Short mmCIF file of C-alpha atoms and ligand atoms in Angstrom, two decimals:
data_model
loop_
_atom_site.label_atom_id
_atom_site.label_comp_id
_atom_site.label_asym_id
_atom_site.label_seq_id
_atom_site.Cartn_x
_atom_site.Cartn_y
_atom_site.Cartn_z
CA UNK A 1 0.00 0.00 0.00
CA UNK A 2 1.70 3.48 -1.17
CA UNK A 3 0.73 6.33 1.07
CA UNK A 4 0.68 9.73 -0.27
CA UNK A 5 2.13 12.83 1.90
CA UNK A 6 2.93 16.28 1.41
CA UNK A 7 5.26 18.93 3.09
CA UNK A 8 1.85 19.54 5.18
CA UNK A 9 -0.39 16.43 4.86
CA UNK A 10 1.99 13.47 6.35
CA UNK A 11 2.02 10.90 8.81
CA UNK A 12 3.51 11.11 12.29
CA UNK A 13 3.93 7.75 14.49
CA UNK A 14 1.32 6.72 11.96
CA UNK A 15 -1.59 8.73 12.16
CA UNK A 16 -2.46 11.39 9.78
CA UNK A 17 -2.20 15.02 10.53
CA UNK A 18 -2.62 18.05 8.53
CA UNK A 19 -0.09 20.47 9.57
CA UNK A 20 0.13 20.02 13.80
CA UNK A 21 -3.18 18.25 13.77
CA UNK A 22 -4.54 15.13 13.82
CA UNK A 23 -6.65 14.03 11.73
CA UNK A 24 -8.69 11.95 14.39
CA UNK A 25 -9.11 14.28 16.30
CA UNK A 26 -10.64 16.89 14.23
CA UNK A 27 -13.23 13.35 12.93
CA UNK A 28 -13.85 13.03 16.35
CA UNK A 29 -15.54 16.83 16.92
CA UNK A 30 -17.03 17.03 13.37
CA UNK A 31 -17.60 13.44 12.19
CA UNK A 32 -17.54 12.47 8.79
CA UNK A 33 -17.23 12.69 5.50
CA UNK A 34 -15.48 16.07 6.74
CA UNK A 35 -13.35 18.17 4.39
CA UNK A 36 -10.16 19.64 6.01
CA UNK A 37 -7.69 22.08 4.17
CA UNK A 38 -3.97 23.06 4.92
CA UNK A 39 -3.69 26.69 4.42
CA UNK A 40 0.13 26.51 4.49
CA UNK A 41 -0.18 24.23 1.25
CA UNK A 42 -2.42 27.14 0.11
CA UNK A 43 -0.17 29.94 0.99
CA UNK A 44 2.92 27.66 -0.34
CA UNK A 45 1.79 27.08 -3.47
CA UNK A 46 0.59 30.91 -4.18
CA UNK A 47 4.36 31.81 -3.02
CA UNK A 48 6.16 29.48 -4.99
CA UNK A 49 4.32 30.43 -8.23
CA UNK A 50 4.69 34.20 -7.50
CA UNK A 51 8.46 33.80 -7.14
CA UNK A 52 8.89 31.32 -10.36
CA UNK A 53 7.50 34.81 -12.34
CA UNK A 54 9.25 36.87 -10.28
CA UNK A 55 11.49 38.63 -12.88
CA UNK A 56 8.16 39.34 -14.97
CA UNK A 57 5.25 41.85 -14.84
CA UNK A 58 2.78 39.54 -13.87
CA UNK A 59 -0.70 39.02 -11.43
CA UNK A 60 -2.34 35.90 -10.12
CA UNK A 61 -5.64 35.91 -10.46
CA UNK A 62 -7.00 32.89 -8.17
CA UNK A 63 -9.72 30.68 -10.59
CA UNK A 64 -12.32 30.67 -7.36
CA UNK A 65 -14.10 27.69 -8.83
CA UNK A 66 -11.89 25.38 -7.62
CA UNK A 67 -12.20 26.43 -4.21
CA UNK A 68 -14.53 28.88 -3.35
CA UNK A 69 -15.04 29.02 0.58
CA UNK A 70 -14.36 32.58 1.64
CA UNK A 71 -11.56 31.51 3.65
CA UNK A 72 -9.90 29.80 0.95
CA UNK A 73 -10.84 32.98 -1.06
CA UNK A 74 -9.65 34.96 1.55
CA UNK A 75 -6.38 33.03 1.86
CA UNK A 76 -5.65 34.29 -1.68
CA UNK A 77 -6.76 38.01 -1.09
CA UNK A 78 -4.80 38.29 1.66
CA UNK A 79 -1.47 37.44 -0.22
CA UNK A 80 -2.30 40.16 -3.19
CA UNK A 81 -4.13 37.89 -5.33
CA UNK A 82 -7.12 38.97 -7.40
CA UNK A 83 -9.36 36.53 -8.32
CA UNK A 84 -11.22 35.13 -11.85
CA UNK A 85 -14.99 34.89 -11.24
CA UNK A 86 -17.53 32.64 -13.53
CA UNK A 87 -20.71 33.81 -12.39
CA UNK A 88 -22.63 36.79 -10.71
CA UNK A 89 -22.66 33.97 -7.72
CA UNK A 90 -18.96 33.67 -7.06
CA UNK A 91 -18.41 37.38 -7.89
CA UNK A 92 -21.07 37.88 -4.85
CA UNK A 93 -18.67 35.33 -2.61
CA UNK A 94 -15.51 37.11 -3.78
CA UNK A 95 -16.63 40.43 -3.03
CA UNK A 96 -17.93 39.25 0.68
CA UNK A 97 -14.17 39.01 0.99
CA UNK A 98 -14.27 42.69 0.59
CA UNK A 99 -11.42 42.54 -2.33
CA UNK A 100 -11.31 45.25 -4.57
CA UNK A 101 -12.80 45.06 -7.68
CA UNK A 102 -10.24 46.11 -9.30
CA UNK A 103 -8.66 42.49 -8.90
CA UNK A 104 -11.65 40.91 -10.11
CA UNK A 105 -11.89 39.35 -13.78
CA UNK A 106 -15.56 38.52 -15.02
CA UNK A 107 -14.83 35.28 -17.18
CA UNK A 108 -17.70 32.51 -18.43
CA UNK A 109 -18.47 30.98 -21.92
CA UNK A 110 -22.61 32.86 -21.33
CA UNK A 111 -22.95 35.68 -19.54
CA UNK A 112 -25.91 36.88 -18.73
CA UNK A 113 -27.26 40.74 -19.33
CA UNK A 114 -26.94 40.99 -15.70
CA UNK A 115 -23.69 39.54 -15.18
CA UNK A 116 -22.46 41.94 -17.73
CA UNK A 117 -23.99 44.66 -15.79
CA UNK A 118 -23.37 43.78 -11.93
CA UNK A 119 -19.51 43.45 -13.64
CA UNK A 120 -19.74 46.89 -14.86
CA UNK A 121 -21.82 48.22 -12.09
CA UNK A 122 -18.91 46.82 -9.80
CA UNK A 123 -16.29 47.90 -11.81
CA UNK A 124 -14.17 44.64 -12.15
CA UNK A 125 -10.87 45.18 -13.92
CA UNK A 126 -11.39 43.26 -16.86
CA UNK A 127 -14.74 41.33 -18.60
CA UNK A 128 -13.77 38.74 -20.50
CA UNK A 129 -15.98 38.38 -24.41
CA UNK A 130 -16.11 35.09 -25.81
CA UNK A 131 -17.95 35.77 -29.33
CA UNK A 132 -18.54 39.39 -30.78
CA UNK A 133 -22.36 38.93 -29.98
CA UNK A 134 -21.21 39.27 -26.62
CA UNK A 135 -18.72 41.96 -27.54
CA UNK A 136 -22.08 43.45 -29.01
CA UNK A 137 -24.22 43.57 -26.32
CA UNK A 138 -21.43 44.30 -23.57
CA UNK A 139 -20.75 47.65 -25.72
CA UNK A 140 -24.77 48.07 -25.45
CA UNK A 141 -25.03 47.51 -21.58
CA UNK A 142 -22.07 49.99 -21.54
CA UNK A 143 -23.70 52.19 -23.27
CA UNK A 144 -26.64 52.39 -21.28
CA UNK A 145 -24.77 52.64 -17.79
CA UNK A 146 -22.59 55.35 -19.05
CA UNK A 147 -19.69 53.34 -18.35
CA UNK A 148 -16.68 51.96 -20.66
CA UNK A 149 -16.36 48.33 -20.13
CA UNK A 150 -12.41 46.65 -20.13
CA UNK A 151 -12.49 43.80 -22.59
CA UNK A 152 -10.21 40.74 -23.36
CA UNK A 153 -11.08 38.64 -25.89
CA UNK A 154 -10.87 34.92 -25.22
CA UNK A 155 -9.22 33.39 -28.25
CA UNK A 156 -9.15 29.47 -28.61
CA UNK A 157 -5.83 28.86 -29.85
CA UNK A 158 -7.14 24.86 -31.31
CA UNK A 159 -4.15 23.02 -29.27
CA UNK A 160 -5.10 20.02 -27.68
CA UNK A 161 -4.01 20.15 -24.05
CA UNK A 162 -4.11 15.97 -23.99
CA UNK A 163 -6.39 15.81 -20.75
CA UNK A 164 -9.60 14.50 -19.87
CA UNK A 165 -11.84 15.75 -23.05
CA UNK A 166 -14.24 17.49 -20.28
CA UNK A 167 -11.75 19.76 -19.13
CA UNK A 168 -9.81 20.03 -22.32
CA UNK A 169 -11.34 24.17 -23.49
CA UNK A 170 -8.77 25.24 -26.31
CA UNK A 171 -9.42 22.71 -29.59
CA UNK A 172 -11.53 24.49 -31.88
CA UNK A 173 -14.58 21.70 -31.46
CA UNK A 174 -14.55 23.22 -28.34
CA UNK A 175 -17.36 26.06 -27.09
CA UNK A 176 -15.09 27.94 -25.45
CA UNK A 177 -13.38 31.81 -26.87
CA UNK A 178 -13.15 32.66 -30.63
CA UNK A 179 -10.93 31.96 -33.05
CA UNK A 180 -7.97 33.96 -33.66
CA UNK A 181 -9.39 35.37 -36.74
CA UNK A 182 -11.98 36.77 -35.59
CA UNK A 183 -10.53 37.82 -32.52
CA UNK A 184 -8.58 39.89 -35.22
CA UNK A 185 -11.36 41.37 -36.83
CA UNK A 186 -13.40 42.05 -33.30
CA UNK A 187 -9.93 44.58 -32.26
CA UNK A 188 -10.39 46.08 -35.65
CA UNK A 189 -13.42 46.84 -35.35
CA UNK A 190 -12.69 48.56 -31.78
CA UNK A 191 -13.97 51.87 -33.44
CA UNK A 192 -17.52 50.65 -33.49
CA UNK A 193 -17.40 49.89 -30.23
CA UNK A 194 -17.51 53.50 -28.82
CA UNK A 195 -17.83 52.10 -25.19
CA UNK A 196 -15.69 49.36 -24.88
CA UNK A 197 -11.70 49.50 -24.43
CA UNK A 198 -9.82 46.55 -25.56
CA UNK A 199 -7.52 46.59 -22.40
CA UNK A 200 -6.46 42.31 -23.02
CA UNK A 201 -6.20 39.03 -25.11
CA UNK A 202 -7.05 35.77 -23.24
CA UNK A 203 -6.73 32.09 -23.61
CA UNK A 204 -7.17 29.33 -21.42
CA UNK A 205 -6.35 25.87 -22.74
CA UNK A 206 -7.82 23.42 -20.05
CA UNK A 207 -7.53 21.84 -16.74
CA UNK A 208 -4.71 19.11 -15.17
CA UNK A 209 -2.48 19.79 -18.19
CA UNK A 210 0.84 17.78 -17.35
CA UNK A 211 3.34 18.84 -20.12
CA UNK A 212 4.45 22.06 -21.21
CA UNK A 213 4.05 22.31 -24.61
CA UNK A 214 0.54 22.55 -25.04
CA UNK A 215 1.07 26.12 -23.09
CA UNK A 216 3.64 27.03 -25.13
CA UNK A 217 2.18 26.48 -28.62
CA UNK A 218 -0.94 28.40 -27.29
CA UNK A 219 0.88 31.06 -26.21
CA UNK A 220 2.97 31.41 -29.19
CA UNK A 221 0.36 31.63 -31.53
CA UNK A 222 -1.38 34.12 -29.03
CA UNK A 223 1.56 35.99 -29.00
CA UNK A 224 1.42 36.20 -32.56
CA UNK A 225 -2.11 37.72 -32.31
CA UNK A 226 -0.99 40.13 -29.85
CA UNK A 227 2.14 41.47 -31.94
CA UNK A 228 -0.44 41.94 -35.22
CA UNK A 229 -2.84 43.81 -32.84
CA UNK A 230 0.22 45.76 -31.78
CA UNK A 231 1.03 46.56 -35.06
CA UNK A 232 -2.95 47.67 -36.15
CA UNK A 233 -2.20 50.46 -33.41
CA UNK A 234 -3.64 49.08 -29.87
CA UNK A 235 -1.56 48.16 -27.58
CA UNK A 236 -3.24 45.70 -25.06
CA UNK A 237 -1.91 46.13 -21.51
CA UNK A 238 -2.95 42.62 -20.23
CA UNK A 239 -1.88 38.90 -21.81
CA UNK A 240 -4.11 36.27 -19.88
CA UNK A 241 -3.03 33.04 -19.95
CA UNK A 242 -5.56 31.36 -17.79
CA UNK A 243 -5.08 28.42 -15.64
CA UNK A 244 -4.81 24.70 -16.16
CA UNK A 245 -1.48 23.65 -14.69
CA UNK A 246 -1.35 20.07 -13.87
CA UNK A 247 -0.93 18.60 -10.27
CA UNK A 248 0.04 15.05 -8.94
CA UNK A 249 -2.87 13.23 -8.00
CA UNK A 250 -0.82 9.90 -8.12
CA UNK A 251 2.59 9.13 -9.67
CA UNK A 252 1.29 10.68 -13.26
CA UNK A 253 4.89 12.67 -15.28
CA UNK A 254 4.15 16.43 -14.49
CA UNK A 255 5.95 19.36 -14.50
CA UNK A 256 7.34 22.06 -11.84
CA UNK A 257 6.27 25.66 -12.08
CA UNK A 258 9.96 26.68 -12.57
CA UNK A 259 10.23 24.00 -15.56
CA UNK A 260 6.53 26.62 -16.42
CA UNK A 261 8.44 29.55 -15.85
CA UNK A 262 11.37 29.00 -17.46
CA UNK A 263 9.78 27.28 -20.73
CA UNK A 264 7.47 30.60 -20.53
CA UNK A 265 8.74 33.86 -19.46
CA UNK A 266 11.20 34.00 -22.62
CA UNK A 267 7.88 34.20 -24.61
CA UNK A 268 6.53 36.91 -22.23
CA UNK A 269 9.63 38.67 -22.59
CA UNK A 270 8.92 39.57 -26.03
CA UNK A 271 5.52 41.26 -25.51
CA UNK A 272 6.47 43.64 -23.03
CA UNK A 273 3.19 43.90 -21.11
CA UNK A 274 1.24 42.48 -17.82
CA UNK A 275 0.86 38.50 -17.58
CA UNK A 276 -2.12 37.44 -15.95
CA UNK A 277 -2.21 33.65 -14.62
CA UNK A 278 -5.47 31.96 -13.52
CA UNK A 279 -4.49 29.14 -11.30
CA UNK A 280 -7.20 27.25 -9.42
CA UNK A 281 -5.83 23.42 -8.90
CA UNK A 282 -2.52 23.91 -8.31
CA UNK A 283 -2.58 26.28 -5.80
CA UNK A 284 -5.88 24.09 -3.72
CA UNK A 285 -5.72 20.57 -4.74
CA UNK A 286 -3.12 18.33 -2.86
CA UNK A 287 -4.48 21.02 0.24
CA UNK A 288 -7.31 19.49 0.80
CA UNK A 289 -8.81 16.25 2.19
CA UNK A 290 -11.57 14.33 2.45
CA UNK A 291 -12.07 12.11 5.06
CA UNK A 292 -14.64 9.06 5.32
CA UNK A 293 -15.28 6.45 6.94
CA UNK A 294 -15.60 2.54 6.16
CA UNK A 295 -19.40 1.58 6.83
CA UNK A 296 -19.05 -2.07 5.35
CA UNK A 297 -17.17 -4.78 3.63
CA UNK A 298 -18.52 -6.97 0.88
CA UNK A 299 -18.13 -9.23 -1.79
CA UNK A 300 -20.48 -9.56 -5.15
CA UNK A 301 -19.00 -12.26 -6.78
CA UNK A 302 -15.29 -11.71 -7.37
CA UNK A 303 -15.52 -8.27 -6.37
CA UNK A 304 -14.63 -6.18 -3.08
CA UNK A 305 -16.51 -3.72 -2.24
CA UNK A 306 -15.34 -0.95 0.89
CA UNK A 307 -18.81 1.06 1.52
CA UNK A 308 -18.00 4.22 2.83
CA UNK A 309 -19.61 7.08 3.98
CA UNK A 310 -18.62 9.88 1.49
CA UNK A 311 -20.24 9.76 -1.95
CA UNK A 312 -20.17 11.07 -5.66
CA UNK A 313 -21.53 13.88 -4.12
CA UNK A 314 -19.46 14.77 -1.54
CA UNK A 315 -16.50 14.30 -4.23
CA UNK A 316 -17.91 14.33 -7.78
CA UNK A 317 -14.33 14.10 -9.54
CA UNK A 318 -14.02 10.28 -9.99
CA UNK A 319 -17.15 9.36 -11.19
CA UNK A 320 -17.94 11.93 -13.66
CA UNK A 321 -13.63 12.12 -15.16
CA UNK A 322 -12.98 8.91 -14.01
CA UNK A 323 -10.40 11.04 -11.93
CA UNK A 324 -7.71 9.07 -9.94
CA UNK A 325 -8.12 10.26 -6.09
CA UNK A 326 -5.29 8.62 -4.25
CA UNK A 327 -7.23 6.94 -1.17
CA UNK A 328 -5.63 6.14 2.33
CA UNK A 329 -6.37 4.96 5.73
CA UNK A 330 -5.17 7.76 8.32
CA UNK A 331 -3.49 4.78 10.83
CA UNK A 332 -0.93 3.72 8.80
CA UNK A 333 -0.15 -0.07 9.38
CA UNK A 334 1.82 -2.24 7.36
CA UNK A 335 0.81 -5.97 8.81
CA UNK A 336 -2.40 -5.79 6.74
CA UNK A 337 -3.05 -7.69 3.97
CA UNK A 338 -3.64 -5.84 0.37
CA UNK A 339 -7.36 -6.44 -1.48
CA UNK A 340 -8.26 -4.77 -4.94
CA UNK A 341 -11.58 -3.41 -4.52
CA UNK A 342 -13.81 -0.69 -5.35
CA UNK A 343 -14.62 2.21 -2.99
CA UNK A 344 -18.33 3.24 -3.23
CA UNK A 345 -20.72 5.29 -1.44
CA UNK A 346 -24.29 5.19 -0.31
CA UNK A 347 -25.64 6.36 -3.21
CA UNK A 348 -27.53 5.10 -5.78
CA UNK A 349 -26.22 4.71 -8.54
CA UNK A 350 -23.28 2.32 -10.21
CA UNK A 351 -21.30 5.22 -11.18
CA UNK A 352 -20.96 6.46 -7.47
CA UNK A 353 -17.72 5.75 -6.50
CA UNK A 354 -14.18 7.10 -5.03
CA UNK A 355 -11.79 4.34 -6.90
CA UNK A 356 -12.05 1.62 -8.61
CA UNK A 357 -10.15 -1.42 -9.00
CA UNK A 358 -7.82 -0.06 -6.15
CA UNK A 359 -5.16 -2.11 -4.71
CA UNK A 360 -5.98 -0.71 -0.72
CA UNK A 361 -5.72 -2.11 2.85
CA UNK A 362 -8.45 -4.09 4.13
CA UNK A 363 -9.80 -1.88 6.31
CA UNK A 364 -12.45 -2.63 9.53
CA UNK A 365 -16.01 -1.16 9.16
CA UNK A 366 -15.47 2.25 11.63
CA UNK A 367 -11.74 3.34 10.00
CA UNK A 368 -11.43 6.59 8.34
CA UNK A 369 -9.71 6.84 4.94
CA UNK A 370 -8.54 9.97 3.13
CA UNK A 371 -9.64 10.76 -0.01
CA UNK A 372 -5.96 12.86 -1.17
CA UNK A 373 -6.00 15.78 -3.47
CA UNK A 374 -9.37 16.98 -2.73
CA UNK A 375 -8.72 20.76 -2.43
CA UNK A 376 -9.69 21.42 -5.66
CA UNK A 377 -12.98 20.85 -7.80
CA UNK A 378 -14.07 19.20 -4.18
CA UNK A 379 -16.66 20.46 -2.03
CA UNK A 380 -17.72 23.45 -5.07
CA UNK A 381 -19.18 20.69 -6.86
CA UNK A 382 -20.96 18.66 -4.26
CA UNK A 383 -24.41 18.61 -4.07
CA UNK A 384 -27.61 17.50 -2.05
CA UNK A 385 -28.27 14.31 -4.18
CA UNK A 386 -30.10 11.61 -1.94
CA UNK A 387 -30.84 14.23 0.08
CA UNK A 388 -27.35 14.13 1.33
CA UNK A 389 -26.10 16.58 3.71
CA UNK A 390 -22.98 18.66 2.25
CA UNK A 391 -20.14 18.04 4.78
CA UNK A 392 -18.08 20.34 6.61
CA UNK A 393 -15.21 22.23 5.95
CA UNK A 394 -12.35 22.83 8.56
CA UNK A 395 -9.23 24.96 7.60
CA UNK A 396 -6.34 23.93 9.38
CA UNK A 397 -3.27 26.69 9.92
CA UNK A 398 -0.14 25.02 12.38
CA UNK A 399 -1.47 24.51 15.45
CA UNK A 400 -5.15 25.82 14.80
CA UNK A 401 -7.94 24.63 13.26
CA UNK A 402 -11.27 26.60 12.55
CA UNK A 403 -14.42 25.25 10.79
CA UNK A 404 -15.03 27.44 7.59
CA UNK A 405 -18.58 26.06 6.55
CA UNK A 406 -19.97 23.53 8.89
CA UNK A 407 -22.01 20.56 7.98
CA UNK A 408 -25.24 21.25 6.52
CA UNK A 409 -28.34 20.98 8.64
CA UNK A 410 -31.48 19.24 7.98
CA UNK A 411 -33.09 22.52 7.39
CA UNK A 412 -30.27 23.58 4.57
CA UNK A 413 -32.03 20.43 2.81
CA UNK A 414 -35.24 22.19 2.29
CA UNK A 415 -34.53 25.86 2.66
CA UNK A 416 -36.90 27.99 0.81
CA UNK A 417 -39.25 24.70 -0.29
CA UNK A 418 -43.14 24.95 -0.05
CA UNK A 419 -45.38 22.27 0.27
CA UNK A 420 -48.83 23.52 -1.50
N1 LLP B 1 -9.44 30.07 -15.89
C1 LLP B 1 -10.53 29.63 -16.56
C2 LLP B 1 -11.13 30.52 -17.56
C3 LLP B 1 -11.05 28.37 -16.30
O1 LLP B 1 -12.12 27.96 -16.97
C4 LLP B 1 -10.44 27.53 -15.33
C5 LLP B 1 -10.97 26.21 -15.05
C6 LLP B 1 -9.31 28.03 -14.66
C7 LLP B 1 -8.83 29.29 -14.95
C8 LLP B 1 -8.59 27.24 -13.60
O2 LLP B 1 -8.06 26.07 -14.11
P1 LLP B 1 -7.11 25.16 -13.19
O3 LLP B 1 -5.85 25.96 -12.91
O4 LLP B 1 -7.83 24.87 -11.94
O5 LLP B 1 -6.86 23.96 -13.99
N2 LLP B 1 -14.04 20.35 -12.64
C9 LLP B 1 -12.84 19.97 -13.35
C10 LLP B 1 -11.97 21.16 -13.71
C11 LLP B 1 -12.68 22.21 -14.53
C12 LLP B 1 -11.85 23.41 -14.81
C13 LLP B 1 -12.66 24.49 -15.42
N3 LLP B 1 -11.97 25.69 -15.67
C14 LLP B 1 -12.07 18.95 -12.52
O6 LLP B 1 -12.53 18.58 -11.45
O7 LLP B 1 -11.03 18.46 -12.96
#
């Protein structure tokens, strides 16, 4: 059995602990499935990507949607990071953070009139348009609010990222941006739109991407569209590269951000203007944890089964990408015997599970496991299927712990429902 750790997630005389404390413990006051985050691994991870860039003009905007309890959100603000938004919902959670909205970018594939206009209305530093309908109508709303709107244009660069084909956004079959073409013709046409001012260009390729290269090809052709805009006379102060940098979830080939950075900032050199970066993933995922405990053993035929208590969703990742979550009990022993089996929860369906056809421990009905790598794309898209409870969420920092969204009540079930 392989056990996973981390500079802040690792075992001490066996037991799990995130940062100085135990995991056990915190099971014991909040029960389970429970959710607990290191915000050292947050706070790491933001640091060590802000120094890779260090020698460039550059901003971190945090990609929310990964992540978004205000805490976590808050983690972020509090180092100088702005933050990418994809709806008028998590712009309401990032502002509750009381950032400025100046570090705010409005991004999403269909905004809605009043997304356009609570962005505008708020001020946020950049809207990103994905078609030049939506150039269209953002110029319109604009218009009518008196107000000149800060536009990238999301261009989809068609470069295959090679990750799961859900959360692969930059091949032209794709829905996501506009070509570069007509990106191109939407800056020329800049004089037409009397209240819009084309302030960036924006791409963003995909999610878990573990080589290089698909970044750089996307960038260099973007880079090319951003020197012929140059050269049509506007000069576009922002180059947004999104997010989408791999992390390990298991022993897959990925890269460091320095390998990033260095394969990268020669490129950025060149265009002599602000880089914008979008992480979500790698600065959350291998943060989190999601603890959950055995319920039952069983066999159907050939098969193991380990029954636990957390379910698709609780953690929607595997089931729905087939993702790999690496799964562990939190007492380490090594006398136990090895089983493949699948991990499942109480839900109903086939396709709820944690892992399949995992080589795991035997473990006892009543022992907690750890589901790794689950601060990212975790708890923001759980929901109340089977009438399940959402669990809670408990932000560890050294010696401290503080719950940051506790378990959802009965009530939280049906809150706003009417029986008629
Ligand atoms: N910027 C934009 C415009 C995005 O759409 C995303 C993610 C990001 C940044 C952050 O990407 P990251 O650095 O986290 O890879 N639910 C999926 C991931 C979906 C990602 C969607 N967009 C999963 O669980 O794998």
């Amino acid at each position: 059995m392989q056990y996973l750790e981390n500079q802040n997630i690792k075992y001490k005389n066996n037991q799990l602990y995130v940062e100085g404390i135990n995991v056990d413990d915190l099971v014991k006051e909040f029960g389970t499935p429970l959710y607990i985050y290191s915000k050292n691994h947050f706070i790491n991870q933001y640091k060590e990507f802000e120094d890779a860039f260090s020698q460039i003009k550059h901003k971190i905007f945090y990609a929310m949607k990964a992540n978004f309890n205000l805490s976590v959100i808050n983690t972020f603000v509090n180092l100088g990071s702005g933050v990418d938004v994809n709806s008028e919902g998590e712009l309401f959670r990032a502002l509750k953070t009381g950032i400025d909205p100046s570090k705010i970018i409005l991004t999403s594939v269909g905004k809605t009139k009043n997304e356009i206009k609570l962005g505008l209305e708020k001020n946020v530093l950049m809207i990103k348009a994905e078609s030049e309908e939506e150039v269209e109508l953002i110029n319109q709303i604009a218009e009518k609010m008196n107000k000149v709107a800060r536009v990238a244009i999301r261009v989809n660069p068609d470069v295959d990222a090679k990750t799961h084909p859900y959360i692969s956004t930059g091949l032209s079959s794709n829905k996501f941006g506009v070509d570069s073409k007509t990106a191109l013709l939407i800056y020329k046409r800049r004089k037409d739109f009397s209240n819009i001012q084309f302030t960036g260009i924006d791409m963003h390729i995909g999610s878990q991407i573990t080589s290089v290269s698909p970044f750089v090809d996307a960038m260099q052709k973007l880079s090319e569209l951003y020197i012929e805009i140059e050269k049509d006379g506007l000069k576009l102060k922002h180059f947004d590269v999104g997010g989408g940098i791999g992390v390990k979830y298991n022993n897959e080939d990925s890269f460091s951000i320095n390998e990033f950075a260095e394969k990268t900032i020669p490129l950025f050199k060149k265009l002599n203007c602000e880089i914008i970066f979008e992480p979500g993933r790698f600065l959350t995922a291998n943060g989190g944890i999601l603890v959950t405990e055995v319920l039952y053993n069983k066999k159907n035929g050939d098969k193991n089964f380990i029954i636990v208590d957390a379910a698709m969703n609780d953690l929607l990742r595997p089931s729905i990408y087939q993702a790999y979550h690496h799964i562990q009990p939190i007492n380490k022993s090594d006398a136990r015997k090895n089983i493949i089996a699948n991990v499942v929860g109480p839900v109903c369906e086939s396709g709820d599970y944690l892992a399949r056809d995992r080589e795991i421990t035997q473990p006892t009905s009543g022992e907690l496991l750890a589901v790794m790598s689950a601060g990212a794309y975790g708890m923001v898209m759980s929901s109340n299927y089977n009438g399940r409870r959402r669990p809670p969420e408990v932000l560890v920092d050294g010696n401290k712990y503080s719950v940051i969204r506790n378990r959802e009540t009965f009530d939280h079930l049906i809150y706003d429902e009417k029986i008629i």
